[in-house]
Coordinates of C-alpha atoms and ligand atoms in Angstrom, one line a residue:
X1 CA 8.7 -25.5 32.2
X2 CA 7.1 -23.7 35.0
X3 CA 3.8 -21.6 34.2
X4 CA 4.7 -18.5 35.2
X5 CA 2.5 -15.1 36.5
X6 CA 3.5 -11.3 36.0
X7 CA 4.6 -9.3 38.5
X8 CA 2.5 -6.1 37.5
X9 CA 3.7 -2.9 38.5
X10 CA 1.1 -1.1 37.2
X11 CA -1.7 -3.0 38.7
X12 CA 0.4 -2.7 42.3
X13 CA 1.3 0.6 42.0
X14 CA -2.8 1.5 40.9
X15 CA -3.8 0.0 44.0
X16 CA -0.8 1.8 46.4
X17 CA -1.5 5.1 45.0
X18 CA -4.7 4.6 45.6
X19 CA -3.5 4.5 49.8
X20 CA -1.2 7.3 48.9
X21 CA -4.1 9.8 47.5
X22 CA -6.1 8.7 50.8
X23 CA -3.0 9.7 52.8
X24 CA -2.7 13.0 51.1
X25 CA -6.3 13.8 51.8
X26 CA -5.9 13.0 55.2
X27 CA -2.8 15.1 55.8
X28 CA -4.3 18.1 53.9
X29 CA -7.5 17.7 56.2
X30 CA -5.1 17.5 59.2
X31 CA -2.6 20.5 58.2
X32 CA -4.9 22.7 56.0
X33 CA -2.2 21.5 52.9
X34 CA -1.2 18.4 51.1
X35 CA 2.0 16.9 49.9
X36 CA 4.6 19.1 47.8
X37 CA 6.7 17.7 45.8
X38 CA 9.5 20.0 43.1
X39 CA 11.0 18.3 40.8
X40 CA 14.7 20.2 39.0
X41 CA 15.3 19.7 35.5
X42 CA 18.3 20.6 34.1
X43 CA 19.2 20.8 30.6
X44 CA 16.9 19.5 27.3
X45 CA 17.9 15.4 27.7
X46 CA 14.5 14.1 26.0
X47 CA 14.3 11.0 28.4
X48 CA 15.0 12.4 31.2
X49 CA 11.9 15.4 30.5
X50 CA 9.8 12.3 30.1
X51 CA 10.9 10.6 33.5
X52 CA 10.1 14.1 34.8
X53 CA 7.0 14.8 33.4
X54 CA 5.4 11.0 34.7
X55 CA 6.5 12.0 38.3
X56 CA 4.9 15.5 38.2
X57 CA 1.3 13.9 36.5
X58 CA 1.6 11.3 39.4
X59 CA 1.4 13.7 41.5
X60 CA -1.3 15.4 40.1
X61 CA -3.6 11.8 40.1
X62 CA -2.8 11.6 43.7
X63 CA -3.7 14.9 45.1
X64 CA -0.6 16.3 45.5
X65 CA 0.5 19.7 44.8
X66 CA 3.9 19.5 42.0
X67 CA 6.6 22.0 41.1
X68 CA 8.8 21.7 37.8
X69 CA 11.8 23.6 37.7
X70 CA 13.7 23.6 34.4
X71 CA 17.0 25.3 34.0
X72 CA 18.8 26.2 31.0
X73 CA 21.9 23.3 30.1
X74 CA 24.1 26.3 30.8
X75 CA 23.4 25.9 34.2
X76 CA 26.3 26.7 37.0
X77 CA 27.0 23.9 39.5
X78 CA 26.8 27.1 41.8
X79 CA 23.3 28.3 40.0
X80 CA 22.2 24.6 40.8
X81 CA 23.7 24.2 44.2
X82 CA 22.4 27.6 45.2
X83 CA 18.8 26.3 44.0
X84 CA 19.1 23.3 46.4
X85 CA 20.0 25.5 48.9
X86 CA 16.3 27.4 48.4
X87 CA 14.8 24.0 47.9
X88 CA 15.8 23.0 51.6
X89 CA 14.7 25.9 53.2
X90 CA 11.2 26.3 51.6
X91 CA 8.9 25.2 54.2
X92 CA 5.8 24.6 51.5
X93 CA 8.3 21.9 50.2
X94 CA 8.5 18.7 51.5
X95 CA 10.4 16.9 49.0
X96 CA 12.4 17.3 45.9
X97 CA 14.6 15.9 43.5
X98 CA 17.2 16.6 41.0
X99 CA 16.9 14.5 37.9
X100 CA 20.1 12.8 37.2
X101 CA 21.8 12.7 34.3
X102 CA 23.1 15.7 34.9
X103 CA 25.0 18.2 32.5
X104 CA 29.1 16.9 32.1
X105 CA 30.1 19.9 33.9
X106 CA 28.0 19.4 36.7
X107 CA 29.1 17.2 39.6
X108 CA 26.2 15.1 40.1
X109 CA 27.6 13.7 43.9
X110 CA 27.8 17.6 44.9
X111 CA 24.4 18.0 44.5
X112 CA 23.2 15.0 45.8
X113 CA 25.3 16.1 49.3
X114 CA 23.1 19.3 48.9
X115 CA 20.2 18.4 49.1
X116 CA 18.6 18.1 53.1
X117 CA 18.1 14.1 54.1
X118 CA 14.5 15.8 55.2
X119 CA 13.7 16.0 51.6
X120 CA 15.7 14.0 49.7
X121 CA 12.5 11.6 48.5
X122 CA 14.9 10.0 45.3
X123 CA 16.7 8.6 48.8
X124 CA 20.2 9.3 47.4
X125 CA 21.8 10.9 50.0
X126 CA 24.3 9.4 52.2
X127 CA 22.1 9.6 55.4
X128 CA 19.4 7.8 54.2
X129 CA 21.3 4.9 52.4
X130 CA 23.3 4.8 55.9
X131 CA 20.0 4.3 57.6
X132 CA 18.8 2.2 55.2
X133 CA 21.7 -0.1 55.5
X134 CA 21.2 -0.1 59.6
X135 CA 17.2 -0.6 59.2
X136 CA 16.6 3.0 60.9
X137 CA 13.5 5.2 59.4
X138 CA 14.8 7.4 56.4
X139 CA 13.6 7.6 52.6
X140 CA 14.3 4.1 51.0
X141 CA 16.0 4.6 47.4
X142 CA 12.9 4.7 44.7
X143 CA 13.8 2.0 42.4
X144 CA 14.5 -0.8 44.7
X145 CA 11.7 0.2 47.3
X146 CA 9.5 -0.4 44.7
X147 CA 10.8 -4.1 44.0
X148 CA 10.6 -5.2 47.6
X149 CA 6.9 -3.7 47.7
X150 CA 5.6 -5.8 44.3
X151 CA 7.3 -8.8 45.8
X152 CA 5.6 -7.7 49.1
X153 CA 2.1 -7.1 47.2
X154 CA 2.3 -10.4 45.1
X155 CA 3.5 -12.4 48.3
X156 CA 6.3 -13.6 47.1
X157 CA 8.1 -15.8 49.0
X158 CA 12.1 -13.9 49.8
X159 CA 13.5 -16.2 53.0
X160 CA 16.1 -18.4 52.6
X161 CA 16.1 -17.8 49.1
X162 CA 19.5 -17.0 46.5
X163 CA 18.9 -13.7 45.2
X164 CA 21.2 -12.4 42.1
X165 CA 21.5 -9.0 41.2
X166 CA 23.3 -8.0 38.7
X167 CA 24.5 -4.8 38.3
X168 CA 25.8 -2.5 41.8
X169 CA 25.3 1.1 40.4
X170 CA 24.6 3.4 44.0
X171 CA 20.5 3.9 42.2
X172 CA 19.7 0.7 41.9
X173 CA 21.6 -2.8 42.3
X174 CA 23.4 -1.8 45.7
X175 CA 20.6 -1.0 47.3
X176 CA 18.7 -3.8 46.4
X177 CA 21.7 -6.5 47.3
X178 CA 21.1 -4.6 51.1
X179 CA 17.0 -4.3 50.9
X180 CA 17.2 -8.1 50.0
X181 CA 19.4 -9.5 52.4
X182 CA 17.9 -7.6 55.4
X183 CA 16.5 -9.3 58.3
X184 CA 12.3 -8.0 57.2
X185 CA 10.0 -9.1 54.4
X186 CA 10.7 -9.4 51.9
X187 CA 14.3 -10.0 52.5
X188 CA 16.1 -12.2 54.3
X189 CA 17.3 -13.8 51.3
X190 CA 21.3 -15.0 50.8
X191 CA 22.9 -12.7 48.0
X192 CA 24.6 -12.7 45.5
X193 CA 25.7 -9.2 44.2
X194 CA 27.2 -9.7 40.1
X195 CA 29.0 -6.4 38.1
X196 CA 31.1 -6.3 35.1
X197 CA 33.8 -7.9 36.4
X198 CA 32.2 -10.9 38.2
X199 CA 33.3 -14.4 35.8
X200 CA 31.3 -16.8 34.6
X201 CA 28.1 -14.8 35.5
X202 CA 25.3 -17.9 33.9
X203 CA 26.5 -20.1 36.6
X204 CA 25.4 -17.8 39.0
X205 CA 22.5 -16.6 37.7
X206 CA 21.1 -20.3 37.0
X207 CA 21.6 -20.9 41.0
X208 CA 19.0 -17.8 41.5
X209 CA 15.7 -18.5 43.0
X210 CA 15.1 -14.6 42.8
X211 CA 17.0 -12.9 39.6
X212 CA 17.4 -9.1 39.3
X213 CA 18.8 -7.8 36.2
X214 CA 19.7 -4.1 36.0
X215 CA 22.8 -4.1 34.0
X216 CA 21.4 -1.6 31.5
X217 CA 22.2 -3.9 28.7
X218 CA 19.1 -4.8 26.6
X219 CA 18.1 -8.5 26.5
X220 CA 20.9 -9.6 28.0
X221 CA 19.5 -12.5 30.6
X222 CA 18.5 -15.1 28.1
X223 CA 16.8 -18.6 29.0
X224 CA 19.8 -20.5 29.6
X225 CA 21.1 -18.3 32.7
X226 CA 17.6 -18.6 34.2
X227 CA 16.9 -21.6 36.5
X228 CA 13.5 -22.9 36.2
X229 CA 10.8 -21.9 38.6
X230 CA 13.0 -18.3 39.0
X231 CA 11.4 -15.1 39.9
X232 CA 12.9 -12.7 37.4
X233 CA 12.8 -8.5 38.1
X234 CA 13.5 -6.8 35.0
X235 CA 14.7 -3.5 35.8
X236 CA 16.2 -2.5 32.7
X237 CA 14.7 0.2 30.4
X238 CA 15.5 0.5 26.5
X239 CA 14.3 1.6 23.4
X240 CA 14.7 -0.3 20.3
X241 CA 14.0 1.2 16.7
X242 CA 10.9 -0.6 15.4
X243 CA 9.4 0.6 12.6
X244 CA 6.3 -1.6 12.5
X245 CA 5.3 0.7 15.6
X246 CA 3.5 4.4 15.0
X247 CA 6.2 5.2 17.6
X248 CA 9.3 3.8 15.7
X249 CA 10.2 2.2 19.0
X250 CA 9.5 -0.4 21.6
X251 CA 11.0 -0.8 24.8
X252 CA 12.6 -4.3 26.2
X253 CA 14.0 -4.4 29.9
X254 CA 17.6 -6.1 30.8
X255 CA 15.8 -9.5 30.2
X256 CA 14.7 -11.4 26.7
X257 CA 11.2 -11.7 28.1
X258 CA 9.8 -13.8 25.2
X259 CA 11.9 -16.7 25.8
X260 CA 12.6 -16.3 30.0
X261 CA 8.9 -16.2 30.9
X262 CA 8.0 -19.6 30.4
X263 CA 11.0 -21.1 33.0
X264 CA 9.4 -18.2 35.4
X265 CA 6.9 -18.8 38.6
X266 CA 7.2 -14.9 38.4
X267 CA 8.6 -12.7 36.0
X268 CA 8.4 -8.6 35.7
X269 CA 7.6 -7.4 32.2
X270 CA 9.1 -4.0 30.9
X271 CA 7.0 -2.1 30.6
X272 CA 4.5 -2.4 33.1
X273 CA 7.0 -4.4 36.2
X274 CA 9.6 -2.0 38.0
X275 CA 8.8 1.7 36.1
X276 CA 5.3 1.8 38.0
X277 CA 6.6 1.0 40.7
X278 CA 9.5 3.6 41.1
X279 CA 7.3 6.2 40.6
X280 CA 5.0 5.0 43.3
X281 CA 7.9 5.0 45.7
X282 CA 8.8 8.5 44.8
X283 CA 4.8 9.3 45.9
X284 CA 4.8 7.3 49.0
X285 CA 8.1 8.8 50.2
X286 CA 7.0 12.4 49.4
X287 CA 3.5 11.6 51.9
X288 CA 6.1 10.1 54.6
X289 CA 7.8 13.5 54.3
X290 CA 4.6 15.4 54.4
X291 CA 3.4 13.1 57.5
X292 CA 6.6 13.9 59.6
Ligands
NAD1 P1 24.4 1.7 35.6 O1 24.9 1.7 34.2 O2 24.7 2.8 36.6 O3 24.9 0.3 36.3 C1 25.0 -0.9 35.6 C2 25.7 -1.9 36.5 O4 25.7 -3.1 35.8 C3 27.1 -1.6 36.8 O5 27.3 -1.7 38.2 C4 27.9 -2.6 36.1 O6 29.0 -3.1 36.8 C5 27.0 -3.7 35.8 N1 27.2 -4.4 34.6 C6 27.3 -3.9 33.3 N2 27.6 -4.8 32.4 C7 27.6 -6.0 33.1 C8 27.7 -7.4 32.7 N3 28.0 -7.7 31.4 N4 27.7 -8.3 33.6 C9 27.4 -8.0 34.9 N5 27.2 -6.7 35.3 C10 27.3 -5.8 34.4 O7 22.8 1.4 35.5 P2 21.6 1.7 36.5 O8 21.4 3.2 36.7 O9 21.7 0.8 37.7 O10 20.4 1.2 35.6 C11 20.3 -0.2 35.1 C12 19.2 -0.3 34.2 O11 18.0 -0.1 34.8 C13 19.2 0.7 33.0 O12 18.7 0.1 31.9 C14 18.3 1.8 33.5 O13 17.7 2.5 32.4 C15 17.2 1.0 34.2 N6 16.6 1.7 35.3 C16 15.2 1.6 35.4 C17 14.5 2.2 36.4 C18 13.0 2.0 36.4 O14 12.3 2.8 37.1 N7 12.5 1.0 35.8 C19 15.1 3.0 37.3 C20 16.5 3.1 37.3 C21 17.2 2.5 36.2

């Protein structure tokens, strides 16, 4: 039983924004403005106004100036795609996103097309993941930028390591198979990329040195897939009815923390590991924007 240490998102991402709110003040010195970032909300899904709302007070605790749009759920693709258009063209913007879900009758890949590489800081659009594939500058996807710089901040050691990720959605487990086998730190690692049709997925997991669950499926990695020693990301997000909280819910990640932990040198908790984090990414690409 290894004695295993958090990866803490929150105390990482603390200490990057505090870099980021340097850089801002620098740039608005520099430029006479700082950072800009808009963020499009469409319709009334309660998470995803929460998400929302945490990116535009980040901003705020950094310095930077934030815009929230919300549109109605009745919302035109065209209304929306005509909105991007604006978005790309406003030159006291340098960054935006669209929050995704969006509405059913909204083609989410559309808009994603839409929006300029220049200010696409969520890093969704094909241009930057092609240059993030090839290693060229471009906006690094939010949630898995933020895994490789807590593994970065804690030192973790990535080279010649088996990394398992499960899950290959285009946000989040993709990216991070590419981001963990490139030739950089941290990276370089041999990987192994596991979705819902891979068999037999505890065998691979318990040959992970570095195990990244973001399946979506709550408590799902339990001790036995886990080898021991294992650096665990949890990047799973879930809420579970709990009545003994004022709340009447607690979150748990991809991974049943209570019982993984102790087989872990590392482990990232939910919450506290990877939400930080992918907020902080969102921040750090919007300055990089600003910068250019
Ligand atoms: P998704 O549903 O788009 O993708 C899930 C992936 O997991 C799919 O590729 C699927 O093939 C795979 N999968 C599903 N069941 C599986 C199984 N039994 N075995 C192996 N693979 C399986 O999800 P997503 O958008 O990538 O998000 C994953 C999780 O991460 C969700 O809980 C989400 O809420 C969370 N998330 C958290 C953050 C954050 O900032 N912390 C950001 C994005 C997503």
């Amino acid at each position: 039983m290894a004695t295993y240490q958090l990866l803490d998102g929150k105390r990482c991402g603390d200490a990057l924004r505090a870099e980021i709110a340097k850089g801002a003040l620098e740039v608005r010195s520099g430029r006479g403005r700082g950072p800009h970032l808009a963020a499009v909300l469409v319709g009334n899904d309660g998470a995803s106004r929460t998400y929302v709302e945490a990116k535009v007070k980040a901003c705020e605790e950094v310095g930077f100036r934030s815009s929230l749009i919300t549109l109605p759920e009745t919302t035109t693709e065209d209304d929306l795609l005509h909105r991007v258009k604006q978005l790309n063209k406003d030159k006291e913007l340098d960054g935006f996103i669209v929050q995704l879900p969006l509405p059913e009758h909204i083609d989410a890949d559309k808009v994603t097309l839409a929006i300029t590489p220049d200010k696409d800081v969520d890093g969704f659009h094909p241009e930057n993941i092609g240059r993030m594939v090839l290693g060229l500058p471009g906006f690094l996807p939010a949630t898995p930028s933020g895994i490789v710089e807590l593994l970065r901040h804690y030192h973790v050691e990535t080279a010649g390591k088996h990394c398992v990720v499960i899950g290959r959605s285009h946000i989040v487990g993709t990216p991070m198979s590419i981001l963990m086998s490139r030739n950089a730190y941290p990276g370089n690692c041999t990987v192994t990329l596991a979705h819902s049709r891979t068999k037999d997925l505890p065998t691979l997991t318990r040959q992970a040195d570095i195990l990244i669950a973001a399946l979506g499926k709550p408590e799902f990695v339990t001790a036995d897939m886990v080898k021991d020693g294992a650096v665990v990301v949890d990047v799973g997000i879930h809420r579970i009815a709990d009545a003994a909280r004022k709340s009447g819910f607690r979150l748990v990640g991809d991974v049943k923390f209570d019982e993984v932990a102790p087989k872990c040198s590392w482990i990232a908790p939910v919450p506290g590991g990877v939400g930080p984090m992918t907020i902080t990414s969102l921040l750090l690409n919007t300055l990089k924007a600003c910068q250019r």
